[in-house]
Amino acid sequence: MGRFHFWAADTAGSSYYRAQLPGISLQWLGHQVSGGMRLPHDWRDLDTLVGCRVAKPDPTQMWRYFKHETATRLILDLDDDYFHIDPSNEHAAATWDKAMLQRLADNMAMADVVTCCSEPLAAVLRDYAENVVVIPNGLPAQLLGKPRDYLADGRPLSVGWAGTSSTVAELPEAVRALNRISRYPRAGGVQVRIVGISAEHAMSLGLKGRGIGALGWVPSVDSYLQACAEWDVWCAPYRDTAFNRAKFPTKWLESSVLGIPLIASDIEPYRRLIRHGENGFLVRYEHEWGRYLKLLVDDPELRQRIGMTARGEASGSIMQALHVQWQAALTAPVEVAA
């Protein structure tokens, strides 16, 4: 069995999906695994180091030391296309400047394996590394068993959106429809719930009304999923940008495992997974957000059919089905070019 460390770049959702959960799943297979933003005290004894988006100067210096002075296998993991940052995300664009990207490219070239979460992202990364392996994100199997009330008799129906300050530029795609559905004359009413940004931020984007509430930033992913699990319909608007096309369809994973019907923008990667009208809805034009929201709000049987179909398909996206892929990436012999 191996001695592995997941060297996380942060403590947010990226670390949860690309470090914390994979580490736990490898422990199920008998490996000795540690993780965190710091290296362990016995870092010289590691069989494999998984570095999540190693690009800053100090981590890069340590990465080079591992490459040239140790026998540790190096895995560099990425979950976003940092080579195509959207200009609207000014903070990220400033962070990922030419120097940062050059260090990332150099560190990828030094890695024995580069892992990432989607095939479109892998296509970008293969310009910088020879051995790129796609390992999708997963969630714990126990979430599949969380019961759902699809009928919502006598209570308000809840429509949700989740994001962060770095993804909030996607929300305006659906703002008009969310405002309208919050005023929809349904018995019990319809509530719009926003997770990840403040109420003030939501209002600045045009979301307003008594039926709209914002929870703000939720630091724990478990608490975030618990909040989202209360929704009856999940909205995932995205602009058709190079950065978004390379993303993992995380909102599909989360909504499906929880059994919540999803309405998503008709872009990669969501169109690869959603069969329109069967396991979710795809939106091509802005006015369609309102149409599909109304369909799901009005029809509890449709909500149940869409949610249960998606949930059944999500059984292949649990960590218990993905841990062998991580094990292979962390232990398989590295082919050396002649």
Coordinates of C-alpha atoms in Angstrom, one line a residue, residues 126-310:
R126 CA -2.2 18.1 -23.3
D127 CA -0.5 21.1 -24.9
Y128 CA 1.7 21.3 -21.7
A129 CA 2.0 17.7 -20.5
E130 CA 2.2 14.3 -22.2
N131 CA 0.5 12.2 -19.6
V132 CA -3.0 13.7 -18.8
V133 CA -5.6 11.5 -17.0
V134 CA -9.2 12.5 -16.6
I135 CA -10.7 11.6 -13.2
P136 CA -14.2 13.0 -12.7
N137 CA -15.5 14.5 -9.5
G138 CA -17.6 12.4 -7.3
L139 CA -19.7 12.6 -4.1
P140 CA -20.2 10.1 -1.1
A141 CA -22.8 7.4 -1.8
Q142 CA -24.8 8.2 1.3
L143 CA -26.2 11.4 -0.4
L144 CA -28.1 9.2 -2.8
G145 CA -30.3 8.0 0.1
K146 CA -31.4 11.4 1.3
P147 CA -35.3 11.3 1.0
R148 CA -37.1 13.9 -1.1
D149 CA -40.5 15.4 -1.0
Y150 CA -41.5 16.0 -4.6
L151 CA -45.1 16.9 -4.0
A152 CA -44.5 19.9 -1.8
D153 CA -48.1 20.0 -0.8
G154 CA -48.9 23.0 1.5
R155 CA -45.4 24.4 1.6
P156 CA -43.5 26.9 -0.5
L157 CA -41.6 25.5 -3.5
S158 CA -37.9 26.4 -3.5
V159 CA -35.9 27.3 -6.6
G160 CA -32.1 27.6 -6.0
W161 CA -28.9 28.9 -7.5
A162 CA -25.4 28.3 -6.0
G163 CA -22.2 30.0 -6.8
T164 CA -19.4 32.2 -5.6
S165 CA -18.1 35.7 -6.1
S166 CA -15.9 34.3 -8.9
T167 CA -18.9 32.6 -10.7
V168 CA -21.5 35.3 -10.1
A169 CA -21.1 36.6 -13.6
E170 CA -23.2 33.6 -14.7
L171 CA -26.2 34.5 -12.6
P172 CA -27.6 37.4 -14.7
E173 CA -28.5 34.8 -17.5
A174 CA -31.4 33.7 -15.3
V175 CA -32.2 36.8 -13.2
R176 CA -35.3 37.8 -15.0
A177 CA -36.8 34.3 -14.8
L178 CA -35.9 34.0 -11.1
N179 CA -37.6 37.3 -10.3
R180 CA -40.8 36.2 -12.1
I181 CA -41.0 32.8 -10.6
S182 CA -40.6 34.3 -7.1
R183 CA -43.9 36.1 -7.7
Y184 CA -45.7 33.2 -9.4
P185 CA -49.3 32.8 -8.0
R186 CA -48.9 29.2 -6.7
A187 CA -50.6 27.9 -3.6
G188 CA -47.9 28.1 -0.9
G189 CA -45.8 30.4 -3.0
V190 CA -42.3 30.0 -4.6
Q191 CA -39.1 31.0 -2.9
V192 CA -35.9 31.7 -4.7
R193 CA -32.8 30.8 -2.6
I194 CA -29.3 31.9 -3.4
V195 CA -26.3 30.2 -1.8
G196 CA -22.7 31.6 -2.1
I197 CA -23.2 35.4 -2.3
S198 CA -24.7 38.0 0.0
A199 CA -28.2 39.4 -0.3
E200 CA -26.7 42.8 -1.2
H201 CA -24.7 41.2 -4.0
A202 CA -27.7 39.4 -5.3
M203 CA -29.7 42.6 -5.3
S204 CA -27.0 44.4 -7.2
L205 CA -27.4 41.9 -10.0
G206 CA -31.2 42.6 -10.2
L207 CA -32.6 39.9 -7.9
K208 CA -35.3 41.5 -5.8
G209 CA -38.6 40.6 -4.2
R210 CA -40.0 39.2 -0.9
G211 CA -39.7 35.7 -2.2
I212 CA -35.9 35.9 -2.8
G213 CA -33.4 35.1 0.0
A214 CA -29.6 34.7 0.0
L215 CA -27.6 32.6 2.4
G216 CA -24.2 34.0 1.6
W217 CA -20.9 32.2 1.6
V218 CA -21.0 28.7 3.2
P219 CA -17.4 27.6 4.1
S220 CA -18.2 24.0 4.6
V221 CA -19.1 21.9 1.6
D222 CA -21.2 19.6 3.7
S223 CA -23.2 22.6 5.0
Y224 CA -23.5 23.9 1.4
L225 CA -24.9 20.6 0.2
Q226 CA -27.3 20.5 3.1
A227 CA -28.6 23.9 2.2
C228 CA -29.0 23.0 -1.5
A229 CA -30.8 19.7 -0.6
E230 CA -33.8 21.8 0.5
W231 CA -34.4 23.0 -3.1
D232 CA -37.1 21.6 -5.4
V233 CA -35.5 22.9 -8.6
W234 CA -31.9 23.9 -9.3
C235 CA -30.9 26.5 -11.9
A236 CA -27.3 26.5 -13.4
P237 CA -26.9 29.4 -15.8
Y238 CA -23.6 29.6 -17.7
R239 CA -22.2 31.8 -20.4
D240 CA -20.7 30.0 -23.4
T241 CA -17.0 30.7 -22.7
A242 CA -13.8 28.7 -23.2
F243 CA -13.4 28.6 -19.4
N244 CA -16.9 27.3 -18.8
R245 CA -16.7 24.7 -21.6
A246 CA -13.7 23.1 -19.8
K247 CA -15.4 22.9 -16.4
F248 CA -16.6 19.8 -14.7
P249 CA -20.5 19.8 -14.6
T250 CA -20.5 20.1 -10.8
K251 CA -24.0 21.4 -10.6
W252 CA -25.2 18.3 -12.5
L253 CA -23.3 16.1 -10.0
E254 CA -24.7 17.8 -6.9
S255 CA -28.3 18.2 -8.1
S256 CA -28.4 14.6 -9.5
V257 CA -27.0 13.0 -6.4
L258 CA -29.5 14.9 -4.3
G259 CA -32.4 14.1 -6.7
I260 CA -33.1 17.7 -7.7
P261 CA -34.3 18.4 -11.2
L262 CA -31.7 20.7 -12.9
I263 CA -32.2 23.4 -15.5
A264 CA -28.8 24.3 -17.1
S265 CA -27.5 26.4 -19.9
D266 CA -27.0 24.4 -23.1
I267 CA -23.2 24.4 -23.2
E268 CA -20.4 22.0 -22.7
P269 CA -20.2 20.1 -20.4
Y270 CA -23.9 20.0 -19.4
R271 CA -25.2 19.1 -22.9
R272 CA -23.0 15.9 -22.7
L273 CA -25.0 14.7 -19.7
I274 CA -28.5 16.2 -19.9
R275 CA -31.0 14.6 -22.2
H276 CA -33.5 17.5 -22.5
G277 CA -36.8 16.7 -20.9
E278 CA -35.7 13.3 -19.6
N279 CA -33.1 13.9 -16.9
G280 CA -33.0 17.7 -16.9
F281 CA -33.6 20.7 -19.1
L282 CA -31.2 22.6 -21.3
V283 CA -31.6 26.4 -22.0
R284 CA -30.5 27.9 -25.3
Y285 CA -32.3 31.3 -25.1
E286 CA -33.0 33.5 -22.1
H287 CA -36.8 33.2 -22.3
E288 CA -36.6 29.5 -21.8
W289 CA -35.5 29.8 -18.2
G290 CA -39.0 31.0 -17.3
R291 CA -40.7 28.3 -19.4
Y292 CA -38.9 25.4 -17.8
L293 CA -39.2 26.9 -14.3
K294 CA -42.9 27.2 -14.7
L295 CA -43.2 23.6 -16.1
L296 CA -41.4 22.2 -13.0
V297 CA -43.2 24.4 -10.5
D298 CA -46.6 23.4 -11.9
D299 CA -46.0 19.7 -12.2
P300 CA -44.9 17.7 -9.2
E301 CA -44.9 14.4 -11.2
L302 CA -42.5 16.0 -13.7
R303 CA -40.2 17.1 -10.9
Q304 CA -40.2 13.6 -9.5
R305 CA -39.6 11.9 -12.8
I306 CA -36.7 14.2 -13.8
G307 CA -35.2 14.1 -10.3
M308 CA -35.4 10.4 -9.9
T309 CA -34.0 9.7 -13.4
A310 CA -31.0 12.0 -12.8

